[in-house]
CSV table of C-alpha atoms in Angstrom, one decimal:
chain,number,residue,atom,x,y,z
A,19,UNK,CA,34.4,31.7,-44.7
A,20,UNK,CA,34.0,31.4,-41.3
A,21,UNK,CA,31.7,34.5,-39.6
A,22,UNK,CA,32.3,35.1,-35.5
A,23,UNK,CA,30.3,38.3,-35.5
A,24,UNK,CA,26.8,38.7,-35.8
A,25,UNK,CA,25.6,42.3,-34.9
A,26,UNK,CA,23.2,43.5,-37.5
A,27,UNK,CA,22.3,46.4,-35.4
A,28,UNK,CA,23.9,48.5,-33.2
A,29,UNK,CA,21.2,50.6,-31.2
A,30,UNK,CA,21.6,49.7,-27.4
A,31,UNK,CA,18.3,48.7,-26.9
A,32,UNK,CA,18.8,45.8,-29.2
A,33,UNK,CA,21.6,45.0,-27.1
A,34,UNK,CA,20.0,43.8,-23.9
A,35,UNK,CA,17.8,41.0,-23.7
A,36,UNK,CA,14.3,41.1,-22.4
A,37,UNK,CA,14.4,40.9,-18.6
A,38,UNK,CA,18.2,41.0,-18.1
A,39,UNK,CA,19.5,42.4,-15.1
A,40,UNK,CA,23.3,44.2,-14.5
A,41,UNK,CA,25.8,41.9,-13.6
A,42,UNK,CA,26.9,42.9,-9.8
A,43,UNK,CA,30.1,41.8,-10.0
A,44,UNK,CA,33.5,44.0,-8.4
A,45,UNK,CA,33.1,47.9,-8.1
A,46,UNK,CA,34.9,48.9,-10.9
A,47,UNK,CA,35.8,46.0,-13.5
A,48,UNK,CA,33.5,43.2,-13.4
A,49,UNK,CA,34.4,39.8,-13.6
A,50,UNK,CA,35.6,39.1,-17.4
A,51,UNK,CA,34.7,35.3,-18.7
A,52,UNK,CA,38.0,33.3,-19.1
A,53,UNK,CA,39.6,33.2,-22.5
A,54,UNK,CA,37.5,29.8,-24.3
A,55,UNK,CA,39.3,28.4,-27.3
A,56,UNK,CA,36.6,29.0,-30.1
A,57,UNK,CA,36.8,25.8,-32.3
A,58,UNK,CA,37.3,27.2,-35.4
A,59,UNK,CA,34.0,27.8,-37.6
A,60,UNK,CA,32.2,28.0,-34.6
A,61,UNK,CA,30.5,31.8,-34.3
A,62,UNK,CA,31.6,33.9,-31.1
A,63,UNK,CA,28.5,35.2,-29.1
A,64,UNK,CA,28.1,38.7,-30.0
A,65,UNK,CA,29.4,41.4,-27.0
A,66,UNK,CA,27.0,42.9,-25.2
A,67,UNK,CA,26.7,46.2,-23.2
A,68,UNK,CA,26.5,44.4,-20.1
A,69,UNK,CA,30.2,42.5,-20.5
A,70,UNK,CA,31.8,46.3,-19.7
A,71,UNK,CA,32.1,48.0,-16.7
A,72,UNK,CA,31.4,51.7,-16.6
A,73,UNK,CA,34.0,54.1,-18.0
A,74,UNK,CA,35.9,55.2,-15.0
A,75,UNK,CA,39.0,57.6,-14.7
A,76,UNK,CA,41.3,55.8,-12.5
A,77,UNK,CA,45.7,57.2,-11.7
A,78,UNK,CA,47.0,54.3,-13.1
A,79,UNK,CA,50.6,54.1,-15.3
A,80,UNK,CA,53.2,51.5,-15.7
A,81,UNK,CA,52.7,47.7,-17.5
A,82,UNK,CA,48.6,46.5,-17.1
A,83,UNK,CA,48.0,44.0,-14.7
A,84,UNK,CA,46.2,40.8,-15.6
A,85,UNK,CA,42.6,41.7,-14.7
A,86,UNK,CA,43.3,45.0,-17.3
A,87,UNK,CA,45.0,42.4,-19.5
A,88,UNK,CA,41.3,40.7,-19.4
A,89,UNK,CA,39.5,44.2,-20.1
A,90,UNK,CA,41.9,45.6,-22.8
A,91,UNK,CA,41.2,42.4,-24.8
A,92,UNK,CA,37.7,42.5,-24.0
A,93,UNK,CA,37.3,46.7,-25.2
A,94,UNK,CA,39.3,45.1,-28.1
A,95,UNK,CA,36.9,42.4,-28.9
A,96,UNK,CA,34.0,44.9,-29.0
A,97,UNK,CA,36.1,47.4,-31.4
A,98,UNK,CA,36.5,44.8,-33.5
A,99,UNK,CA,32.4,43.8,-33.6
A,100,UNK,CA,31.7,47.1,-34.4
A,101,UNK,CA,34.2,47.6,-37.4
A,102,UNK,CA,32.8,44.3,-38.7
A,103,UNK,CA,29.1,45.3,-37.7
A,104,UNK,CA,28.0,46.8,-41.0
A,105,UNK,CA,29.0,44.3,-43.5
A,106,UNK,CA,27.7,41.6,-41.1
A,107,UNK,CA,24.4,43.8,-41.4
A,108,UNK,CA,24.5,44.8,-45.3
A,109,UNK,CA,25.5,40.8,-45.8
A,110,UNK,CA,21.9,40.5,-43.6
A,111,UNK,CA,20.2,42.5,-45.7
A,112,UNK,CA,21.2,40.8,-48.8
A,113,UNK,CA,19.8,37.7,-48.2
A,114,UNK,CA,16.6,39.3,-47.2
A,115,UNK,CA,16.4,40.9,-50.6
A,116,UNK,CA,17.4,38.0,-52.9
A,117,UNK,CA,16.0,35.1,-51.1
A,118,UNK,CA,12.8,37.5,-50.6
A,119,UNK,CA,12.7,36.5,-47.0
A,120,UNK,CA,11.2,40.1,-46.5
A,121,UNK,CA,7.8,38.3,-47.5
A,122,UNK,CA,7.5,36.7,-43.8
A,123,UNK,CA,6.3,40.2,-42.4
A,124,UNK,CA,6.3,42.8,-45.3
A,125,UNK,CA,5.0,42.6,-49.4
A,126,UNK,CA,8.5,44.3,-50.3
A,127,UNK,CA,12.0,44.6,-49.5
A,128,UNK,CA,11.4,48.5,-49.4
A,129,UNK,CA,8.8,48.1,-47.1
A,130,UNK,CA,10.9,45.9,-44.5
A,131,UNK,CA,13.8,47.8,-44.9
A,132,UNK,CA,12.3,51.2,-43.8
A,133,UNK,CA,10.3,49.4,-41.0
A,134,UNK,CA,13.1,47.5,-39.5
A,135,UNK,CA,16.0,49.7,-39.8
A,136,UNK,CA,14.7,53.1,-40.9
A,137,UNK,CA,16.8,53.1,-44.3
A,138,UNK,CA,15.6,54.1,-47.5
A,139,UNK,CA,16.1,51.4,-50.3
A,140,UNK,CA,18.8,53.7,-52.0
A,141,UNK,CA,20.8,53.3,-48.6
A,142,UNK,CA,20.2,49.7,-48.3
A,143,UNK,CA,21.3,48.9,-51.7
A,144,UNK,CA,24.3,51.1,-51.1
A,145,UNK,CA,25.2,49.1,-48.1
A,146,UNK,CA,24.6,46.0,-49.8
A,147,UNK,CA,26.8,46.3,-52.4
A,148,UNK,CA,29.6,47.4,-50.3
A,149,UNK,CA,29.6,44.8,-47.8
A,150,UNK,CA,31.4,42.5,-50.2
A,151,UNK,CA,34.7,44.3,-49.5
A,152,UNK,CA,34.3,44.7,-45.8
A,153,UNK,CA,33.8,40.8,-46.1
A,154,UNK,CA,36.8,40.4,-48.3
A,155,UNK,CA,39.0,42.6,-45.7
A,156,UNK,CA,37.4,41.2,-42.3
A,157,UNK,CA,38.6,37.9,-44.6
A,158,UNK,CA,42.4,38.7,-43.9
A,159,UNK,CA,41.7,39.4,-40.5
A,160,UNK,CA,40.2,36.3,-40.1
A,161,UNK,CA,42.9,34.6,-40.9
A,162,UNK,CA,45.4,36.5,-39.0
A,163,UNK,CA,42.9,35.5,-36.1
A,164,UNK,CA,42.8,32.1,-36.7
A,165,UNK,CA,47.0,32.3,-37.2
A,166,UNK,CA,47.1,34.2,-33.5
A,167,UNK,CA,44.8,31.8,-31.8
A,168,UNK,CA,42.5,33.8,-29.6
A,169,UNK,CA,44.3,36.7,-28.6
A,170,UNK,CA,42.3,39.5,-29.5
A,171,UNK,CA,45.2,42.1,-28.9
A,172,UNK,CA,46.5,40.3,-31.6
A,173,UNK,CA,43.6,41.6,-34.4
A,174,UNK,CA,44.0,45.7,-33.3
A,175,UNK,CA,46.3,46.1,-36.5
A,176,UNK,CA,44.4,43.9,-39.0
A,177,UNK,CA,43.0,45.5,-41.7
A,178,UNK,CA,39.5,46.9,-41.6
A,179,UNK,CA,37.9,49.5,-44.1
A,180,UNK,CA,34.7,52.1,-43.0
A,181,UNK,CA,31.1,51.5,-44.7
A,182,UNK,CA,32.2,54.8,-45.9
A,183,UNK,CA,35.2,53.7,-48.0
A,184,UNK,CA,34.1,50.6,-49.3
A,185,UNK,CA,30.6,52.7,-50.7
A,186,UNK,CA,32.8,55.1,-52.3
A,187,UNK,CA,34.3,52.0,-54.0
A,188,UNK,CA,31.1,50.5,-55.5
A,189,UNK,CA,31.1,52.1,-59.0
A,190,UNK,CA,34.1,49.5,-59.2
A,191,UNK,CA,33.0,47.2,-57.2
A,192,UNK,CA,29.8,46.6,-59.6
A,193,UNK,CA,32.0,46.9,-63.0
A,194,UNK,CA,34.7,44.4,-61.8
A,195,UNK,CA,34.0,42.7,-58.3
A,196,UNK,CA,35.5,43.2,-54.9
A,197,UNK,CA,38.8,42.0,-55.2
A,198,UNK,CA,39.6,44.5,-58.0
A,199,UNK,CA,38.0,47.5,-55.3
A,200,UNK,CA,40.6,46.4,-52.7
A,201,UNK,CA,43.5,46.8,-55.2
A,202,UNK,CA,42.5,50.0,-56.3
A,203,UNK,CA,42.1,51.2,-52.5
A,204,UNK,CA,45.7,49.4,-51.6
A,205,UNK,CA,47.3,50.9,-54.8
A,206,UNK,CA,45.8,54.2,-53.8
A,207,UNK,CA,46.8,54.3,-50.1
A,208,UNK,CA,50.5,52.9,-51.6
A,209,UNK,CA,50.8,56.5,-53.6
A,210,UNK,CA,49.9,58.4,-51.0
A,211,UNK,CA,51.7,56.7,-48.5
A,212,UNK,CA,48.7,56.5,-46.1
A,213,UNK,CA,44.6,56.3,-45.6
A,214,UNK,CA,42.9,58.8,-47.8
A,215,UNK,CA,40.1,60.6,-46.9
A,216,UNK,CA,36.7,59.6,-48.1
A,217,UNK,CA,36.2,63.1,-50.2
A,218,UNK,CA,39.6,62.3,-51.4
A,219,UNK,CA,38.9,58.3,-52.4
A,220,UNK,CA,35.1,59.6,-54.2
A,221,UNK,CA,36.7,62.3,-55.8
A,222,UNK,CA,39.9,59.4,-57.7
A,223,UNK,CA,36.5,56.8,-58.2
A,224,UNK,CA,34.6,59.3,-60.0
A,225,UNK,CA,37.4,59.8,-62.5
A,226,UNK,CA,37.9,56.0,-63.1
A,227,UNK,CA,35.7,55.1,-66.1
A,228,UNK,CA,33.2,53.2,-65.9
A,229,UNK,CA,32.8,49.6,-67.9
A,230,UNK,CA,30.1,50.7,-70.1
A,231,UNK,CA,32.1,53.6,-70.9
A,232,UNK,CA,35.7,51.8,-71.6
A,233,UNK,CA,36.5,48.7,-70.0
A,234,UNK,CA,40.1,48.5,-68.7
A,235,UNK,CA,41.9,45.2,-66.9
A,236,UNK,CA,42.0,45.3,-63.3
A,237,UNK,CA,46.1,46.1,-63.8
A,238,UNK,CA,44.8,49.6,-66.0
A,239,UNK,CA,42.5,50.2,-64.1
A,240,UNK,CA,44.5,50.2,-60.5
A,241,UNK,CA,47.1,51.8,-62.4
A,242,UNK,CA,45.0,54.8,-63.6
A,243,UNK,CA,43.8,54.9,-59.4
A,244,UNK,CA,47.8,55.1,-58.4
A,245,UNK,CA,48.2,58.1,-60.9
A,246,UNK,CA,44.6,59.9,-59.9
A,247,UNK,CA,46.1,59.3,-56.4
A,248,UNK,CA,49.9,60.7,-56.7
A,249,UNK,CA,48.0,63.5,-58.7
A,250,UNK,CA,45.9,64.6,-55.8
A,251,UNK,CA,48.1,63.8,-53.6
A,252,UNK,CA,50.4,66.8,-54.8
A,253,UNK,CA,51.1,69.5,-52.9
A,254,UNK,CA,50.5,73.0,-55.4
A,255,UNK,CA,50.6,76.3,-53.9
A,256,UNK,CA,50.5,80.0,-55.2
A,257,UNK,CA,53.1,82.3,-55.1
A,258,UNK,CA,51.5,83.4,-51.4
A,259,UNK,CA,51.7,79.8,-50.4
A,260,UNK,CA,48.2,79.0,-50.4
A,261,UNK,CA,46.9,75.1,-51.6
A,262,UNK,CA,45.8,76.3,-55.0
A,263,UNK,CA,45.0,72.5,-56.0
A,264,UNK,CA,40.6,72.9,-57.0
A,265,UNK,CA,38.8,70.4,-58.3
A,266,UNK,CA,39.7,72.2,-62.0
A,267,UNK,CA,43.3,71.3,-61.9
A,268,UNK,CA,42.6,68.3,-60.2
A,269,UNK,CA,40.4,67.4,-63.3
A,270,UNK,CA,43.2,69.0,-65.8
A,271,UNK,CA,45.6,66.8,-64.1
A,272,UNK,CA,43.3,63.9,-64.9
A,273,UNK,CA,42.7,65.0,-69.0
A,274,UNK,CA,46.5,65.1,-69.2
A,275,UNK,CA,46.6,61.4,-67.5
A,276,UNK,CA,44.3,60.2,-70.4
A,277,UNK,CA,46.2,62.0,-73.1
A,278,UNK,CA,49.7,60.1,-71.9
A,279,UNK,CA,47.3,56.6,-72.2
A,280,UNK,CA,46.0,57.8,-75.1
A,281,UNK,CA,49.6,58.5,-76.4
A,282,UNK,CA,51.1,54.9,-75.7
A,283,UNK,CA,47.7,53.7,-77.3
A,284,UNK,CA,48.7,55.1,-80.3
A,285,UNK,CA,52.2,53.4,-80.7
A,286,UNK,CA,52.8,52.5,-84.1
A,287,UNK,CA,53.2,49.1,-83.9
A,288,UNK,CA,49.5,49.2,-82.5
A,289,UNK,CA,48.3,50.7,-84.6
A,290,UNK,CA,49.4,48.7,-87.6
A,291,UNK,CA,48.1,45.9,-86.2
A,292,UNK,CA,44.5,48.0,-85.7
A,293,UNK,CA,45.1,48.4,-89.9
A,294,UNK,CA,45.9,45.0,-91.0
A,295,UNK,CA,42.8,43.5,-88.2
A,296,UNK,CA,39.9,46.6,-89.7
A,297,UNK,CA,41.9,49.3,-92.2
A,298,UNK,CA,38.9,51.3,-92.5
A,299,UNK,CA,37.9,51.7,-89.1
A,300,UNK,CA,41.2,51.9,-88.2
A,301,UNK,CA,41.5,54.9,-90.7
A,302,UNK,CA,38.8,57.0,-89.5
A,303,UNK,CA,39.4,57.0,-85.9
A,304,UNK,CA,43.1,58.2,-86.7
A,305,UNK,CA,41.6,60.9,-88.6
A,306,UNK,CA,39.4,61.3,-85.4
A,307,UNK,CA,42.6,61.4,-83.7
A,308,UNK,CA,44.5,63.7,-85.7
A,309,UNK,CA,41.5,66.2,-85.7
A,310,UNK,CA,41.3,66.1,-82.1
A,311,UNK,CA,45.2,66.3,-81.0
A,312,UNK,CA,45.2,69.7,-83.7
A,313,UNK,CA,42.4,71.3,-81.2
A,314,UNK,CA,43.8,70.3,-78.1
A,315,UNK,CA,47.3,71.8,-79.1
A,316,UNK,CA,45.5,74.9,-80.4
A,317,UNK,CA,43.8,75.2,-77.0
A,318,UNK,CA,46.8,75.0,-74.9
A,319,UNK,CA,48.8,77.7,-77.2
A,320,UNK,CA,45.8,79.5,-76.4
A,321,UNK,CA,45.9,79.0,-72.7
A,322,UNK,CA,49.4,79.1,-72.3
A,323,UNK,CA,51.0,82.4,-70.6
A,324,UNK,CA,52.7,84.8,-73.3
């Protein structure tokens, strides 16, 4: 896949090259370099600080002209380089741990790491497994790039996801691989009906299972995020009208989600298969199972309101 951006840092003075001097072109937008077809494959020079003019309030209104045609798509370009920055960086970092390219300069990754970008090794490995995503999504809008020629007006509603996000995701990004963390962040945003906070996307992850703990196909699994996700996405207010909805209901909302899995599990059909396959297995976790459903009712006739 082909990679146009290649910022793997975004503090200014890494931006300007040693000796460079401001371009003195007009007063208030500087000359903007034509619109080159990129052959495709072929990297795009990274923006710097110098291809801008200086923020400038100016009475202007109506259609843009064609020198603000220029500058829009150039602000675009740079929007774009900085959504696309920190993958481009955690990919950078990846290769420096793996390929122990780190040994050039420093005896460990950890040692490089903190030197060269001030992160701890916790952060980088963070960062590092999220980047896969951002690669998979700055895939799409690669290719509605590519599709749209060079018209970088063209890219400002192609998809993009925050380092944020995508590290929220990497519980299931390590148990079953990017493409699987996408779904569940699509499926989640379709049952909500729009971008959920990061509190809000942690807060669905950390009730998905882990593998070690019970491994589900990437259809269960997405499906369990779409129901966490219409859950919390409930609006469930007090007699006063105040959001009662705490992490406590949010959480009983999530043992009443298992129990309805755990409920279809249990269809008989299944479960004479399970007998004919291992009968005495089979046996004991039914009794297991009955034990269990006799508490859980007792405890909600206990709970429940007179």
């Amino acid at each position: 896949m082909s990679r146009r951006n290649s910022i793997a840092d975004l503090d200014d003075d890494d931006l300007f090259e040693e000796g460079e001097t401001p371009d003195h072109s007009p007063p208030h937008i500087p000359a903007v370099p034509e619109q080159a077809v990129i052959a495709q494959g072929r990297p795009r020079p990274a923006l710097r600080l110098a291809d801008l003019p200086e923020p400038e309030d100016v009475d202007a209104s109506g259609p843009l002209s064609a020198e603000e045609e220029d500058l829009y798509n150039l602000c675009m370009r740079g929007v774009q380089e900085f959504k696309t920055a920190w993958w481009v960086l955690g990919k950078s970092m990846a290769n420096m741990n793996s390929r122990h390219l780190y040994r050039k300069t420093h005896p460990t990754f950890e040692a490089w790491v903190k030197d060269t970008l001030g992160k701890s090794r916790a952060t980088a490995y963070e960062e590092m497994t999220a980047y896969v995503v951002g690669e998979l999504v700055s895939a799409r809008a690669d290719k509605a790039f590519e599709e749209n020629s060079n018209e970088m007006s063209a890219r400002a509603d192609t998809p993009s996801i925050s380092k944020k996000a995508a590290s929220a995701l990497n519980p299931v990004t390590q148990d079953y691989g990017a493409e699987v963390s996408v779904a569940v962040i699509e499926t989640i945003q379709d049952a909500t009906g729009k971008k959920v906070p990061v509190k809000t996307l942690t807060g669905i992850v950390q009730q998905l299972p882990r593998k070690a703990e019970e491994e589900l196909t990437p259809e269960e699994l997405t499906t369990r995020a779409h129901n966490l996700a219409a859950q919390s996405g409930q609006n469930t207010t007090d007699s006063h009208g105040n959001n009662r909805d705490s992490s406590t209901l949010v959480g009983l909302r999530h043992a009443v989600t298992r129990l309805k899995e755990a409920h279809r599990a249990l269809a008989p059909a299944k479960v004479k298969q399970a007998l004919d396959e291992a009968p005495d297995e089979t046996t004991r976790l039914l009794a297991d199972a009955k034990e269990l459903a006799i508490e859980v009712t007792n405890r909600i006739n206990r709970s429940s309101p007179a």
